[in-house]
XYZ file of C-alpha atoms in Angstrom:
427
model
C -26.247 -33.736 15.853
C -24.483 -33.412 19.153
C -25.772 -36.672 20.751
C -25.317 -38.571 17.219
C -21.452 -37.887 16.788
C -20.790 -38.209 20.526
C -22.277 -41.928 20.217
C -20.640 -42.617 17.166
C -17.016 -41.520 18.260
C -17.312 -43.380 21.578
C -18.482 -46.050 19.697
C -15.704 -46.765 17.303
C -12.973 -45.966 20.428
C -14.439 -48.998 22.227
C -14.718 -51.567 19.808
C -11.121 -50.517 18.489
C -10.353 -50.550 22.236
C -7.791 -46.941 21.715
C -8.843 -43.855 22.665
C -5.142 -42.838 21.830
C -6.533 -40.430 19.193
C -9.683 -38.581 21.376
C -6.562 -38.165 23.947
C -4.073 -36.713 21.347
C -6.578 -34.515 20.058
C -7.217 -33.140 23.660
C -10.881 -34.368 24.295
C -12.322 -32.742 27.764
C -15.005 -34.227 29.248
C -17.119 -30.840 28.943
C -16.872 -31.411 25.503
C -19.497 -33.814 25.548
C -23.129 -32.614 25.862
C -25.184 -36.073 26.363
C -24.726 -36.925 29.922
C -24.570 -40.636 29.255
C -21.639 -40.061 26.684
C -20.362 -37.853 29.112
C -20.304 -40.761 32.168
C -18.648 -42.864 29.593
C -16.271 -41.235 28.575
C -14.718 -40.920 32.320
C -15.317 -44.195 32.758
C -13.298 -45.162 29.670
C -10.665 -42.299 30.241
C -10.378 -43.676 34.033
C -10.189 -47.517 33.438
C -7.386 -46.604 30.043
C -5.329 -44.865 33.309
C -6.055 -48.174 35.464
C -5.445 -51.153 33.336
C -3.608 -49.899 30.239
C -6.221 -50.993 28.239
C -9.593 -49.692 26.494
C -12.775 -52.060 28.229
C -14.130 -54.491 26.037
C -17.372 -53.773 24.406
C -18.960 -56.601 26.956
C -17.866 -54.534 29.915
C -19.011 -51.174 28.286
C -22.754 -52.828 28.324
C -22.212 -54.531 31.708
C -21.533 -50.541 33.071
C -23.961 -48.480 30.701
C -26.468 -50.994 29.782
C -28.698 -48.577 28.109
C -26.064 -47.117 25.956
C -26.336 -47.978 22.478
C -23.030 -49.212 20.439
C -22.719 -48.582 17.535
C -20.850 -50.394 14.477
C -19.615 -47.161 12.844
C -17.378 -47.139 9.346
C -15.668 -43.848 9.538
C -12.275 -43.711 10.539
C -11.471 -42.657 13.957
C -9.631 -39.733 12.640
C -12.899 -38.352 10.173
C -14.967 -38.608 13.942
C -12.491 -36.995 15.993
C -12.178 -34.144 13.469
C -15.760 -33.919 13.296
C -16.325 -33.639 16.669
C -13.694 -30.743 17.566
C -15.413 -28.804 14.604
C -18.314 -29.107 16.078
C -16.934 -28.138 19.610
C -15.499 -25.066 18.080
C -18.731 -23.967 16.677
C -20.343 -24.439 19.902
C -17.755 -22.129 21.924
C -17.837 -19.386 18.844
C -21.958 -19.673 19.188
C -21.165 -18.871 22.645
C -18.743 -16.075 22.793
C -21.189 -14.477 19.938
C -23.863 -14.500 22.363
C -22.232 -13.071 25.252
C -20.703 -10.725 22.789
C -24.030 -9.767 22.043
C -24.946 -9.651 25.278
C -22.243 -7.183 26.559
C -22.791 -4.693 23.577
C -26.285 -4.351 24.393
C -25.942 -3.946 28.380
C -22.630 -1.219 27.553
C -22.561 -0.481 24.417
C -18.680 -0.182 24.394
C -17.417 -1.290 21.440
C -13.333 -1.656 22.314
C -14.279 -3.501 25.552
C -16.447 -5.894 23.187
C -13.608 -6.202 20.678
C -10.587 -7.593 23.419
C -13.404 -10.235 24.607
C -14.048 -11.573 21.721
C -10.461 -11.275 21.202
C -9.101 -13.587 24.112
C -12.190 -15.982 23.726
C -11.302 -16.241 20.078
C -7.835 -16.630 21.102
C -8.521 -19.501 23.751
C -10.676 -21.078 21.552
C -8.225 -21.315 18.861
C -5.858 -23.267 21.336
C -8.539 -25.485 22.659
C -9.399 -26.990 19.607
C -6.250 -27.033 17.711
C -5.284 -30.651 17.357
C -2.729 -32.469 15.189
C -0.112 -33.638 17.423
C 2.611 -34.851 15.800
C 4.864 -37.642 17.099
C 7.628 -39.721 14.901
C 8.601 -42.732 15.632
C 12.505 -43.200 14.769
C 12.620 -46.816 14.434
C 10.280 -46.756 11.478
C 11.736 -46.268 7.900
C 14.848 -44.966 9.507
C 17.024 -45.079 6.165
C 14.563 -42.328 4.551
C 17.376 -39.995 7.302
C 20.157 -40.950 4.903
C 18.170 -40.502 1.768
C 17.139 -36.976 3.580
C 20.688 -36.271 4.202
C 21.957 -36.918 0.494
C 19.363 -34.319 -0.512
C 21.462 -31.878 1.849
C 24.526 -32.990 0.384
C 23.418 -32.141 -2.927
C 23.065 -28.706 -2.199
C 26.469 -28.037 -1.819
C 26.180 -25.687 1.822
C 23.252 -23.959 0.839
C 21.395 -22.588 2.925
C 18.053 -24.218 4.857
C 16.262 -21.017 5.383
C 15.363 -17.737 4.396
C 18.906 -15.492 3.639
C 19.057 -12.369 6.210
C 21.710 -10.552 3.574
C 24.657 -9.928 6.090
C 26.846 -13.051 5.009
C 28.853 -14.011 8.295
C 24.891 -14.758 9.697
C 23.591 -16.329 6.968
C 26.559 -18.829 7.321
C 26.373 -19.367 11.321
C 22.826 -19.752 11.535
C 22.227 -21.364 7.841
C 19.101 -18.464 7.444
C 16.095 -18.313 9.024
C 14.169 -21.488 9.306
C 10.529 -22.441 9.223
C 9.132 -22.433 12.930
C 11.594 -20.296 14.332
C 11.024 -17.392 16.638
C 13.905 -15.359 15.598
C 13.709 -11.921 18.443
C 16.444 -9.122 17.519
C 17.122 -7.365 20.316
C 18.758 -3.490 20.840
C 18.752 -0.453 22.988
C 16.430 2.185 22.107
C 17.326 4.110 18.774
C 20.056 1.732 17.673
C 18.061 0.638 14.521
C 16.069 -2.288 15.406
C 13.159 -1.108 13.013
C 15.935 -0.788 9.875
C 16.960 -3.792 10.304
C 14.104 -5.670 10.001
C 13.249 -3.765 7.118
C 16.786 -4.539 5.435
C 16.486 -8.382 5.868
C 13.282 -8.137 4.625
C 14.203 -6.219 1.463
C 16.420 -8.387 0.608
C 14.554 -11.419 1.067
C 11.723 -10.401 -1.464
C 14.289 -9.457 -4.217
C 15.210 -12.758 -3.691
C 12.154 -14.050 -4.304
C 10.036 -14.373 -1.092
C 6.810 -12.980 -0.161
C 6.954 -10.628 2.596
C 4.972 -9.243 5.663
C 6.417 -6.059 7.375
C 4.134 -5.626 10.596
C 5.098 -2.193 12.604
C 4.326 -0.884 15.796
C 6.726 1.890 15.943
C 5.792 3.716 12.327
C 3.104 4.076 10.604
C 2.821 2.824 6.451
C 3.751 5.986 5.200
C 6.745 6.383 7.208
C 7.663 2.548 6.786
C 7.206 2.986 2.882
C 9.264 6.178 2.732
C 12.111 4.143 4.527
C 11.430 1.108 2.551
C 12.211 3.354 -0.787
C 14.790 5.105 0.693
C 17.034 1.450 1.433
C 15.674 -0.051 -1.397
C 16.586 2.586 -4.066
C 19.892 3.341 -2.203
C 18.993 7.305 -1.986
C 19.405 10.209 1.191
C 16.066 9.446 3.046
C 16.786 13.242 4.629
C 16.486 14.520 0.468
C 14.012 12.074 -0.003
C 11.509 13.219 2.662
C 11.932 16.768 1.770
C 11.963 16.429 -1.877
C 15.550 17.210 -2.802
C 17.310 14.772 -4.219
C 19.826 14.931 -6.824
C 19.669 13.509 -10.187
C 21.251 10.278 -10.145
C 19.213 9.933 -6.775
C 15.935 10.543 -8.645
C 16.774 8.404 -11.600
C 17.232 5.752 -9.183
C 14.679 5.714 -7.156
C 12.193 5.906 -10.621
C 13.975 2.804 -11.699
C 13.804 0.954 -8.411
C 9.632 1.837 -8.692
C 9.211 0.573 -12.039
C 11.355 -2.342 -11.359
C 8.821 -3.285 -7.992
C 6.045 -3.550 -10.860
C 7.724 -6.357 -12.210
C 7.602 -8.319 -8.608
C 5.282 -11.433 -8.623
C 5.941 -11.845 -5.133
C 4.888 -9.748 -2.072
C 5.680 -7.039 0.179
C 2.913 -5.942 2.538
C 2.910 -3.389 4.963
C 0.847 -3.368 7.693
C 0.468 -1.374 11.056
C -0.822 -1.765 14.903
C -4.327 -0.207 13.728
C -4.790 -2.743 11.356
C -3.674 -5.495 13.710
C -2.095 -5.906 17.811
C -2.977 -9.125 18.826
C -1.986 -12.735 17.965
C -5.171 -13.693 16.468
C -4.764 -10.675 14.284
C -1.299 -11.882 13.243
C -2.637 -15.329 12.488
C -5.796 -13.952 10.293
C -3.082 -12.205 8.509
C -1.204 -15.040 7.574
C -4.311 -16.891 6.456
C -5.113 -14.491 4.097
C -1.542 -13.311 2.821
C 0.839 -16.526 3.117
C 4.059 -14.917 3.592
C 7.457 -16.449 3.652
C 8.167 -14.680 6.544
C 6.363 -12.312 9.201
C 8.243 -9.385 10.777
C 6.515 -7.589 14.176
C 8.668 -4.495 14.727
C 8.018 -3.944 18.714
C 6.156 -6.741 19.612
C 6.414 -5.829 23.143
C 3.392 -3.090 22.005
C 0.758 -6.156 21.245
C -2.114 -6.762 23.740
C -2.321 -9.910 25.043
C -5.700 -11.326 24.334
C -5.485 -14.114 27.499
C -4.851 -11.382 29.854
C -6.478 -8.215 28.419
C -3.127 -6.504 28.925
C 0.115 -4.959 27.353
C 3.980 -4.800 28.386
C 3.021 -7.175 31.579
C 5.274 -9.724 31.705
C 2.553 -12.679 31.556
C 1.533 -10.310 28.951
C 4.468 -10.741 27.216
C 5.213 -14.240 28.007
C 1.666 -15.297 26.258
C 2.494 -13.385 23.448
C 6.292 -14.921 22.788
C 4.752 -18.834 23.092
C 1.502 -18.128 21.178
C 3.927 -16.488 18.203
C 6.753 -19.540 18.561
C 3.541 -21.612 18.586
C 2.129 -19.719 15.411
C 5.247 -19.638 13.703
C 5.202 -23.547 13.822
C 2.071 -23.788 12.739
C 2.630 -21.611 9.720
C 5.876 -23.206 9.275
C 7.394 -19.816 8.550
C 10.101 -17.804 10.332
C 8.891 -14.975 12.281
C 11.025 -12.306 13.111
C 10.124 -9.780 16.254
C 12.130 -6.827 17.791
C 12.405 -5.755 21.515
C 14.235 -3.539 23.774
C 16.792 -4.084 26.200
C 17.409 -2.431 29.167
C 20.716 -0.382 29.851
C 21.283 -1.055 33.941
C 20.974 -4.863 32.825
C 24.408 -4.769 30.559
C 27.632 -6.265 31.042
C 30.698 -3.601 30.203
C 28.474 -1.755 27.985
C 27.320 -4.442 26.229
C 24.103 -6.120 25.357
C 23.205 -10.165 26.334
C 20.373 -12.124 26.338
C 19.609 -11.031 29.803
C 19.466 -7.377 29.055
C 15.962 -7.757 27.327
C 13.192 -6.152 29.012
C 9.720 -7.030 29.711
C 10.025 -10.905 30.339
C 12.443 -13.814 30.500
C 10.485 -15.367 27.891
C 11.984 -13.578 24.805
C 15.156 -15.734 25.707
C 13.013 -19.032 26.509
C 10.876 -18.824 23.107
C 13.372 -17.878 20.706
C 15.353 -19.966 18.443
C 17.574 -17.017 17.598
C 18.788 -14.390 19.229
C 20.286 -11.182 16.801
C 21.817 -8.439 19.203
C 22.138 -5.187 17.201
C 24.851 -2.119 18.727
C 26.590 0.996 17.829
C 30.530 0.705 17.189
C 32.433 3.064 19.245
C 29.625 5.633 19.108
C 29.942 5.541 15.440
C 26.711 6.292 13.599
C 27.885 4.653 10.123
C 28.591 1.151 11.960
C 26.905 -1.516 13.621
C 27.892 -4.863 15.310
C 25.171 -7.377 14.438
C 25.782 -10.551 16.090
C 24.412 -13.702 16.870
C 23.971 -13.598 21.030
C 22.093 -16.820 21.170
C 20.704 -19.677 18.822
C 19.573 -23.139 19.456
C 21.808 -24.693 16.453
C 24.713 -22.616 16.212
C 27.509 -20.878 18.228
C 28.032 -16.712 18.672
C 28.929 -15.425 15.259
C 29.222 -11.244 14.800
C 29.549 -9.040 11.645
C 30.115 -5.248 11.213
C 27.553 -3.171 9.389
C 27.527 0.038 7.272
C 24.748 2.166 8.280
C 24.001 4.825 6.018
C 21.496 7.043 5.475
C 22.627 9.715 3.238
C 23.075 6.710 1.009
C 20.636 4.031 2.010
C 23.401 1.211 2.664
C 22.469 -1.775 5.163
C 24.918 -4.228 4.366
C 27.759 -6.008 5.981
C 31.025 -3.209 6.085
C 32.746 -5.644 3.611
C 30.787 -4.682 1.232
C 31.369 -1.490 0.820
C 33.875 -1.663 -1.577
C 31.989 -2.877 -3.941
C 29.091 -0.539 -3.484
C 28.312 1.741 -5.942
C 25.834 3.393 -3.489
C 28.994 3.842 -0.661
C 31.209 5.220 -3.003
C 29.086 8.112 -4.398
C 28.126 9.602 -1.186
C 26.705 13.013 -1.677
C 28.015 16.321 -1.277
C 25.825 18.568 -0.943
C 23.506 18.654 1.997
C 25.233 17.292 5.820
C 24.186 14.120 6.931
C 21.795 13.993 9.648
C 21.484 10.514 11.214
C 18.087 9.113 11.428
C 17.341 5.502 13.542
């Protein structure tokens, strides 16, 4: 099978004289098995970088004289496509074997798992293909038509809603293909507000995945419940809460049932690597894909965690996964407090690597107000498409209100805080 779709791809490359589409695809010249095929495709690689021009089929025979050319029908696509899946089957054959292999000379099963891991991983980015180029000149007045459609919705917005209004607005929601990295000091509530935005984006419709490294499910659903059904998570936890509390958090339960759309929950034991992530959106399709603490994932290329190549593998393979997804994907981090300017959080205070701020479309930097526990400043530090936009947040637990302060007037929730146990801050 090998030799016959070797032969057959080369073959339809020459006599359409482009190889445009092997080289797009990212054809290597280990891919071939034959050794003839192999030879010629060099040959035809090296005289396309000489002349600018595929050799004719006269010259092919005049070089390889015994290799037979084909007149094939398929497209040039349906071959190349072909071939690759058959190149991937050949590397997974492989890292089975060795797997194999391994197991059966140590019989350690983790050590087994991150191999296959980072060969899955690099054979996943070998022989994904699909590059995408647009060429401007063509059809150039489908822009305008493309533009009227934006028109027509009247400022709405082009991604996903966040819920805090001011950063909806600056950064017109959360796009498809963005890396979106919210970034805070330890125990300032990156982990809540993930879990906010992503609250409010499946009551608004969206399906949801909720990945944590910092909490396991239980302790992400009792938070989840808590915010959602606008109750004390302290009386929650402990089984105390007052009536209208109760009553509420019933309703908000049987009104979940109702939900077409999804909210999973998932945890670093079911999941810490890329590949993981990607399996995950396979089988789920989210919307949108939060990874609370990403800077806790193992980097299957390197075998490591919290390295900065570590990290800086991880970033571009989740930018790159988020593209191919076409979904937003949403990750928090750390920053460090000796790397602060007056106190306050920038781009450059994240820790780990440089590449949070390289990969990332958006950059959300979350702090306390005047060492006030019931406020936040959520702000927009960086973004690709818009300028520095910043909001002020009421952060409540003894109510479960995540929202921008301006709406607390109007919050039911707010105004019927409690009386009867203190409130104990929880991040």
């Amino acid at each position: 099978m090998a030799y016959d779709s070797e032969v057959r791809l080369l073959s339809r490359a020459i006599r359409d004289r482009d190889i445009s589409t092997l080289l797009d695809a990212g054809i290597k010249d280990e891919w071939f098995e034959n050794v003839e095929c192999k030879a010629l495709w060099k040959w035809t690689r090296d005289h396309w970088s000489k002349y600018g021009e595929v050799a004719s089929a006269t010259s092919v025979k005049a070089e390889f004289p015994t290799f037979n050319l084909l007149e094939v029908n398929d497209t040039i696509d349906y071959l190349v496509d072909k071939f690759v899946e058959y190149r991937r089957w050949v590397l997974i054959e492989d890292m089975l074997q060795s797997a194999n292999d391994e197991f059966s000379t140590t019989n350690d099963h983790e050590s087994v798992k991150a191999e296959l891991e980072r060969r899955l991983s690099t054979i996943n980015a070998e022989t994904t293909t699909g590059i995408i180029d647009e060429r401007l000149e063509v059809d150039p007045e489908d822009r305008f038509s493309e533009y009227e459609e934006l028109e027509k919705r009247g400022g709405a917005l082009l991604g996903l809603p966040t819920g805090f209004d001011l950063i909806d607005e600056a950064t017109a929601g959360l796009c498809p293909g963005q890396l979106v990295t919210v970034i805070a000091k330890p125990k300032t509530g990156k982990s809540m507000l993930g879990l906010a935005m992503a609250i409010y984006m499946h009551e608004q419709g969206k399906n949801v995945m909720f990945h944590g490294f910092e909490m396991s499910n239980y302790e992400q659903r009792e938070r989840h419940d808590a915010m959602r059904a606008k109750i004390s998570y302290q009386r929650f936890r402990r089984g105390n809460l007052n009536p209208g509390e109760k009553a509420r958090y019933k309703k908000m339960l049987v009104d979940m049932k109702g939900y077409t759309n999804s909210f999973i929950l998932s945890e670093s034991r079911s999941g810490s690597t890329v590949s993981e992530m990607a399996a995950k959106l396979e089988r789920n399709k989210p919307d949108i894909l939060f990874i609370d603490g990403v800077y806790m994932m193992w980097d299957e290329q390197t075998g490591d965690r919290g390295t900065p190549q570590a990290i800086t593998n991880i970033t571009r393979s989740l930018k790159e996964l988020a593209g191919r997804f076409q979904i937003p994907i949403v990750i928090t981090t750390q920053v460090l407090s000796w790397k602060t300017k007056g106190g306050k959080i920038t781009a450059d205070s994240i820790g780990y690597s440089s590449s949070f701020y390289q990969d990332s479309d958006v950059i959300l930097a979350l702090e306390f107000v005047d060492g006030d526990d019931e406020l936040r400043e959520l702000r927009v530090e960086e973004s690709r498409n818009c300028g520095k936009e910043e909001t002020i947040l009421t952060w409540r637990w003894d109510t479960g209100c995540f929202h921008d302060e301006s709406a607390a007037s109007t919050c039911g929730s707010c105004a019927a805080v409690a009386s009867y146990a203190p409130f104990i801050p929880i991040i």
